[in-house]
Amino acid sequence: MKRMILAGSLILLLLQPLLAQNYSADWSSLNTRKIPGWFHESKFGIFIHWGVYAVPSFAVVGPGGYSEWYWHNLMNKSSDTHAQVQAFHDKQFGKGFPYASFEPQFTAALFDPAQWADIFRRSGAKYVVLTSKHHEGYCLWNSPWADKAWGRPWNAVTGTPKRDLLGDLTEAVRKAGLRMGYYYSLYEWYNPLWLSNKEQYIKEVMQPEFKDLVTRYKPSVIFSDGEWELSDTAWQSPALLAWLYNESPVKKDIVVNDRWGSNTRGHNSASTYLTSEYGSGMEPGVVWEESRGIGMSYGYNRMENVNDYKSSHDLLLALIDIVSRGGNLLLDIGPTADGRIPVIMQQRLVDMGSWLATNGEAIYETESWKQTRQWSPGQQPTVKKASFMADYDITRMIQPSKEHAHIEMFFTRKNNNLYCIVPSYNPQLLLRNYTLPAGAKASILGSKANIRVKQQGKDCVLDLSALHPGDVPPQLFVIKITGA
């Protein structure tokens, strides 16, 4: 009997590599790999844009005013904001001041990864995505490929911080119980090798550097970017993803986005999550993520003031809207060059965490209901469908208006429960075209107050008129229908 067991175990051991899924370097094969379920369940992540661009920390305030694009806007005379950036640069730093000379001021001297991780934990986020390298090419870990290609110290370990910023934050974030991921730019604006020989750059810089990042730090997420100048074939992205899914140490857990070539965004939704950037997002049926800053920039922009930052209420509203439509919110913060998260950003994150501590049941691990939202009677406002700069403002859509309908509720579901997320209090709420099942009960998350429920024709009436002040928040509260 022992021989039979040993023989059977040996056969299983030999067959294991054959039984494991092996993905070839083409999308038809790669798309047979499903996106790991943890990502869709997490709903809320923190994005961090941090690099040398945090030193000038300047952009013209407005849609697309990204401070991390400072160098490109300074050098590119066809940029819409080149003149303003040039004028600022010349006045503050002097004409002819080279971008590389900002690096000695990127000190990270006050960087406290444990404090950062604590804020992220308190925000209610479940994962963090740090810019390991933006389009400027500066790496937050020790990349010898960066130094060699640029011909100077161009990473945080050999450069001024003299510290593995990425590694230290990764350790702290994981200690806080969150997943860690990385943004990685495929291209670099002014890398000498990229400018002279793109194929050689891909082979000698991008690919080995990417594999080192993954192998050394074992991320749960890769947010690829800077893909638009070449096709996925030219980038050799399918081969890189095949390595990621077959051989890398994170092959079972890794989640990747859709930015792998000029022809890939919005495609391959079986194996990559779709990205929206200050967009109108997407609808249920695909795994997607909306990213945005608390203000209008991803990197810290010293020119933004309090009026340019979303309020905690509006950020929560964005999260609720996105989750009701099956998406995730990746909310960005931009630290300063010396390593501080601006206090106003910390405050927004902590506020969101306070709300989620009470109402997270309606957010995490939920699915979309048969309808994502309920509109009041009337003409619904026109919404521009776009995954980039859509001028989508959910705050306007919940405001009662004589001109158009407004959103009265958002919906999510989990198990046999329906969650109605209500923007503002009304004595009576009408859940239209819904029949309450026998035995179903309604309650308010975080409150012991009772809700009277009755059927009125095709509609279900949720009567809140007997509640007292303090029984329910005036805005953004959740009614849970158990047994729905």
PDB file of C-alpha atoms in Angstrom, residues 193-359:
ATOM      1  CA  LEU A 193      18.639  54.938 -25.490  1.00  0.00           C
ATOM      2  CA  TRP A 194      14.886  55.304 -25.982  1.00  0.00           C
ATOM      3  CA  LEU A 195      15.460  58.296 -28.254  1.00  0.00           C
ATOM      4  CA  SER A 196      18.176  56.610 -30.300  1.00  0.00           C
ATOM      5  CA  ASN A 197      17.118  52.954 -30.472  1.00  0.00           C
ATOM      6  CA  LYS A 198      13.704  51.990 -29.127  1.00  0.00           C
ATOM      7  CA  GLU A 199      14.152  48.277 -29.804  1.00  0.00           C
ATOM      8  CA  GLN A 200      17.411  48.212 -27.867  1.00  0.00           C
ATOM      9  CA  TYR A 201      15.809  50.218 -25.035  1.00  0.00           C
ATOM     10  CA  ILE A 202      13.023  47.652 -24.735  1.00  0.00           C
ATOM     11  CA  LYS A 203      15.488  44.757 -24.678  1.00  0.00           C
ATOM     12  CA  GLU A 204      18.229  46.247 -22.496  1.00  0.00           C
ATOM     13  CA  VAL A 205      16.327  48.558 -20.137  1.00  0.00           C
ATOM     14  CA  MET A 206      12.577  48.083 -19.978  1.00  0.00           C
ATOM     15  CA  GLN A 207      12.343  44.284 -19.919  1.00  0.00           C
ATOM     16  CA  PRO A 208      15.126  43.462 -17.429  1.00  0.00           C
ATOM     17  CA  GLU A 209      14.146  46.377 -15.200  1.00  0.00           C
ATOM     18  CA  PHE A 210      10.500  45.287 -15.166  1.00  0.00           C
ATOM     19  CA  LYS A 211      11.426  41.685 -14.355  1.00  0.00           C
ATOM     20  CA  ASP A 212      13.714  42.849 -11.560  1.00  0.00           C
ATOM     21  CA  LEU A 213      10.923  44.961 -10.049  1.00  0.00           C
ATOM     22  CA  VAL A 214       8.501  42.034 -10.100  1.00  0.00           C
ATOM     23  CA  THR A 215      10.958  39.374  -8.942  1.00  0.00           C
ATOM     24  CA  ARG A 216      12.435  41.437  -6.136  1.00  0.00           C
ATOM     25  CA  TYR A 217       9.293  43.054  -4.689  1.00  0.00           C
ATOM     26  CA  LYS A 218       6.493  40.645  -5.699  1.00  0.00           C
ATOM     27  CA  PRO A 219       3.644  43.083  -6.398  1.00  0.00           C
ATOM     28  CA  SER A 220      -0.054  42.249  -6.396  1.00  0.00           C
ATOM     29  CA  VAL A 221      -0.804  44.873  -9.083  1.00  0.00           C
ATOM     30  CA  ILE A 222       1.041  46.191 -12.125  1.00  0.00           C
ATOM     31  CA  PHE A 223      -0.346  49.455 -13.510  1.00  0.00           C
ATOM     32  CA  SER A 224       1.443  49.775 -16.842  1.00  0.00           C
ATOM     33  CA  ASP A 225       1.515  53.126 -18.647  1.00  0.00           C
ATOM     34  CA  GLY A 226       3.382  55.103 -21.316  1.00  0.00           C
ATOM     35  CA  GLU A 227       2.462  52.481 -23.892  1.00  0.00           C
ATOM     36  CA  TRP A 228       0.902  54.686 -26.550  1.00  0.00           C
ATOM     37  CA  GLU A 229       3.882  55.278 -28.860  1.00  0.00           C
ATOM     38  CA  LEU A 230       4.255  51.616 -29.887  1.00  0.00           C
ATOM     39  CA  SER A 231       1.999  48.637 -30.478  1.00  0.00           C
ATOM     40  CA  ASP A 232       1.905  45.702 -28.093  1.00  0.00           C
ATOM     41  CA  THR A 233       3.927  43.730 -30.654  1.00  0.00           C
ATOM     42  CA  ALA A 234       6.700  46.329 -30.693  1.00  0.00           C
ATOM     43  CA  TRP A 235       6.728  46.446 -26.903  1.00  0.00           C
ATOM     44  CA  GLN A 236       6.782  42.616 -26.856  1.00  0.00           C
ATOM     45  CA  SER A 237       4.075  42.881 -24.212  1.00  0.00           C
ATOM     46  CA  PRO A 238       2.452  39.481 -24.809  1.00  0.00           C
ATOM     47  CA  ALA A 239       5.792  37.783 -24.139  1.00  0.00           C
ATOM     48  CA  LEU A 240       6.319  39.867 -21.006  1.00  0.00           C
ATOM     49  CA  LEU A 241       2.852  38.992 -19.731  1.00  0.00           C
ATOM     50  CA  ALA A 242       3.402  35.324 -20.533  1.00  0.00           C
ATOM     51  CA  TRP A 243       6.501  35.478 -18.327  1.00  0.00           C
ATOM     52  CA  LEU A 244       4.475  37.244 -15.639  1.00  0.00           C
ATOM     53  CA  TYR A 245       1.716  34.609 -15.707  1.00  0.00           C
ATOM     54  CA  ASN A 246       3.937  31.528 -16.154  1.00  0.00           C
ATOM     55  CA  GLU A 247       7.261  32.098 -14.430  1.00  0.00           C
ATOM     56  CA  SER A 248       7.192  35.120 -12.125  1.00  0.00           C
ATOM     57  CA  PRO A 249       6.882  34.661  -8.351  1.00  0.00           C
ATOM     58  CA  VAL A 250       3.472  36.398  -8.458  1.00  0.00           C
ATOM     59  CA  LYS A 251       1.979  34.403 -11.327  1.00  0.00           C
ATOM     60  CA  LYS A 252      -1.080  33.299  -9.325  1.00  0.00           C
ATOM     61  CA  ASP A 253      -1.886  36.587  -7.592  1.00  0.00           C
ATOM     62  CA  ILE A 254      -0.870  39.339 -10.004  1.00  0.00           C
ATOM     63  CA  VAL A 255      -3.441  41.707 -11.529  1.00  0.00           C
ATOM     64  CA  VAL A 256      -2.542  43.894 -14.516  1.00  0.00           C
ATOM     65  CA  ASN A 257      -4.244  46.726 -16.361  1.00  0.00           C
ATOM     66  CA  ASP A 258      -4.934  47.215 -20.080  1.00  0.00           C
ATOM     67  CA  ARG A 259      -2.060  49.575 -21.041  1.00  0.00           C
ATOM     68  CA  TRP A 260       0.408  47.382 -22.948  1.00  0.00           C
ATOM     69  CA  GLY A 261       0.480  48.998 -26.397  1.00  0.00           C
ATOM     70  CA  SER A 262      -1.189  51.656 -28.509  1.00  0.00           C
ATOM     71  CA  ASN A 263      -3.792  49.061 -29.506  1.00  0.00           C
ATOM     72  CA  THR A 264      -4.654  47.547 -26.094  1.00  0.00           C
ATOM     73  CA  ARG A 265      -6.612  50.055 -24.008  1.00  0.00           C
ATOM     74  CA  GLY A 266     -10.196  48.979 -23.552  1.00  0.00           C
ATOM     75  CA  HIS A 267      -9.438  45.512 -24.881  1.00  0.00           C
ATOM     76  CA  ASN A 268      -8.529  42.099 -23.420  1.00  0.00           C
ATOM     77  CA  SER A 269     -10.938  42.556 -20.517  1.00  0.00           C
ATOM     78  CA  ALA A 270     -10.811  38.836 -19.799  1.00  0.00           C
ATOM     79  CA  SER A 271      -7.297  39.058 -18.380  1.00  0.00           C
ATOM     80  CA  THR A 272      -6.643  42.778 -17.799  1.00  0.00           C
ATOM     81  CA  TYR A 273      -8.713  45.321 -15.938  1.00  0.00           C
ATOM     82  CA  LEU A 274      -9.850  48.340 -17.936  1.00  0.00           C
ATOM     83  CA  THR A 275      -8.707  51.802 -16.908  1.00  0.00           C
ATOM     84  CA  SER A 276     -10.541  55.112 -16.787  1.00  0.00           C
ATOM     85  CA  GLU A 277      -8.732  58.380 -15.930  1.00  0.00           C
ATOM     86  CA  TYR A 278     -10.842  61.322 -14.814  1.00  0.00           C
ATOM     87  CA  GLY A 279     -13.413  59.599 -17.014  1.00  0.00           C
ATOM     88  CA  SER A 280     -17.037  58.578 -16.799  1.00  0.00           C
ATOM     89  CA  GLY A 281     -16.064  55.027 -15.971  1.00  0.00           C
ATOM     90  CA  MET A 282     -17.744  51.905 -17.261  1.00  0.00           C
ATOM     91  CA  GLU A 283     -20.689  49.683 -16.495  1.00  0.00           C
ATOM     92  CA  PRO A 284     -21.026  46.209 -14.942  1.00  0.00           C
ATOM     93  CA  GLY A 285     -19.808  43.300 -17.008  1.00  0.00           C
ATOM     94  CA  VAL A 286     -16.084  44.083 -17.015  1.00  0.00           C
ATOM     95  CA  VAL A 287     -13.505  44.570 -14.275  1.00  0.00           C
ATOM     96  CA  TRP A 288     -12.537  48.232 -14.338  1.00  0.00           C
ATOM     97  CA  GLU A 289     -10.890  50.941 -12.275  1.00  0.00           C
ATOM     98  CA  GLU A 290     -11.244  54.709 -12.220  1.00  0.00           C
ATOM     99  CA  SER A 291      -8.165  56.686 -11.195  1.00  0.00           C
ATOM    100  CA  ARG A 292      -8.048  60.331 -10.234  1.00  0.00           C
ATOM    101  CA  GLY A 293      -6.314  62.708  -7.852  1.00  0.00           C
ATOM    102  CA  ILE A 294      -7.941  64.428  -4.903  1.00  0.00           C
ATOM    103  CA  GLY A 295      -7.324  67.574  -6.925  1.00  0.00           C
ATOM    104  CA  MET A 296      -6.712  67.864 -10.659  1.00  0.00           C
ATOM    105  CA  SER A 297      -3.150  66.546 -10.614  1.00  0.00           C
ATOM    106  CA  TYR A 298      -1.663  63.198  -9.695  1.00  0.00           C
ATOM    107  CA  GLY A 299       1.745  64.503  -8.590  1.00  0.00           C
ATOM    108  CA  TYR A 300       1.742  67.216  -5.918  1.00  0.00           C
ATOM    109  CA  ASN A 301       0.883  70.584  -7.495  1.00  0.00           C
ATOM    110  CA  ARG A 302       1.719  73.538  -5.256  1.00  0.00           C
ATOM    111  CA  MET A 303      -0.563  75.740  -7.377  1.00  0.00           C
ATOM    112  CA  GLU A 304      -3.742  73.920  -6.318  1.00  0.00           C
ATOM    113  CA  ASN A 305      -5.651  75.412  -3.416  1.00  0.00           C
ATOM    114  CA  VAL A 306      -8.484  74.166  -1.224  1.00  0.00           C
ATOM    115  CA  ASN A 307     -11.092  74.950  -3.885  1.00  0.00           C
ATOM    116  CA  ASP A 308      -9.324  72.628  -6.324  1.00  0.00           C
ATOM    117  CA  TYR A 309      -9.575  69.637  -3.992  1.00  0.00           C
ATOM    118  CA  LYS A 310     -12.617  67.394  -3.835  1.00  0.00           C
ATOM    119  CA  SER A 311     -14.331  67.374  -0.459  1.00  0.00           C
ATOM    120  CA  SER A 312     -14.468  64.166   1.560  1.00  0.00           C
ATOM    121  CA  HIS A 313     -18.178  63.940   0.747  1.00  0.00           C
ATOM    122  CA  ASP A 314     -17.572  64.206  -2.986  1.00  0.00           C
ATOM    123  CA  LEU A 315     -14.789  61.622  -2.916  1.00  0.00           C
ATOM    124  CA  LEU A 316     -17.039  59.193  -1.054  1.00  0.00           C
ATOM    125  CA  LEU A 317     -19.786  59.890  -3.551  1.00  0.00           C
ATOM    126  CA  ALA A 318     -17.381  59.057  -6.385  1.00  0.00           C
ATOM    127  CA  LEU A 319     -16.458  55.781  -4.673  1.00  0.00           C
ATOM    128  CA  ILE A 320     -20.112  54.856  -4.170  1.00  0.00           C
ATOM    129  CA  ASP A 321     -21.006  55.646  -7.776  1.00  0.00           C
ATOM    130  CA  ILE A 322     -18.061  53.677  -9.152  1.00  0.00           C
ATOM    131  CA  VAL A 323     -18.684  50.644  -6.939  1.00  0.00           C
ATOM    132  CA  SER A 324     -22.405  50.616  -7.821  1.00  0.00           C
ATOM    133  CA  ARG A 325     -21.317  50.244 -11.448  1.00  0.00           C
ATOM    134  CA  GLY A 326     -18.929  47.405 -10.679  1.00  0.00           C
ATOM    135  CA  GLY A 327     -15.667  49.361 -10.623  1.00  0.00           C
ATOM    136  CA  ASN A 328     -12.804  50.211  -8.282  1.00  0.00           C
ATOM    137  CA  LEU A 329     -11.593  53.667  -7.289  1.00  0.00           C
ATOM    138  CA  LEU A 330      -7.827  54.246  -7.314  1.00  0.00           C
ATOM    139  CA  LEU A 331      -7.533  57.572  -5.503  1.00  0.00           C
ATOM    140  CA  ASP A 332      -4.218  59.354  -5.901  1.00  0.00           C
ATOM    141  CA  ILE A 333      -2.100  61.323  -3.468  1.00  0.00           C
ATOM    142  CA  GLY A 334       0.988  63.362  -4.372  1.00  0.00           C
ATOM    143  CA  PRO A 335       3.653  63.527  -1.634  1.00  0.00           C
ATOM    144  CA  THR A 336       6.136  66.378  -1.360  1.00  0.00           C
ATOM    145  CA  ALA A 337       9.799  66.104  -2.339  1.00  0.00           C
ATOM    146  CA  ASP A 338      10.838  65.722   1.287  1.00  0.00           C
ATOM    147  CA  GLY A 339       8.448  62.819   1.790  1.00  0.00           C
ATOM    148  CA  ARG A 340       5.297  64.220   3.401  1.00  0.00           C
ATOM    149  CA  ILE A 341       1.700  63.501   2.450  1.00  0.00           C
ATOM    150  CA  PRO A 342       0.003  66.937   2.495  1.00  0.00           C
ATOM    151  CA  VAL A 343      -2.264  67.173   5.512  1.00  0.00           C
ATOM    152  CA  ILE A 344      -5.339  68.010   3.443  1.00  0.00           C
ATOM    153  CA  MET A 345      -4.856  64.715   1.580  1.00  0.00           C
ATOM    154  CA  GLN A 346      -4.441  62.818   4.844  1.00  0.00           C
ATOM    155  CA  GLN A 347      -7.630  64.369   6.155  1.00  0.00           C
ATOM    156  CA  ARG A 348      -9.609  63.346   3.082  1.00  0.00           C
ATOM    157  CA  LEU A 349      -8.382  59.764   3.378  1.00  0.00           C
ATOM    158  CA  VAL A 350      -9.132  59.486   7.086  1.00  0.00           C
ATOM    159  CA  ASP A 351     -12.635  60.888   6.533  1.00  0.00           C
ATOM    160  CA  MET A 352     -13.301  58.253   3.897  1.00  0.00           C
ATOM    161  CA  GLY A 353     -12.099  55.561   6.274  1.00  0.00           C
ATOM    162  CA  SER A 354     -14.461  56.759   9.003  1.00  0.00           C
ATOM    163  CA  TRP A 355     -17.425  56.400   6.653  1.00  0.00           C
ATOM    164  CA  LEU A 356     -16.250  53.000   5.431  1.00  0.00           C
ATOM    165  CA  ALA A 357     -15.827  51.753   9.004  1.00  0.00           C
ATOM    166  CA  THR A 358     -19.599  52.037   9.337  1.00  0.00           C
ATOM    167  CA  ASN A 359     -20.765  51.472   5.772  1.00  0.00           C
TER     168      ASN A 359
END
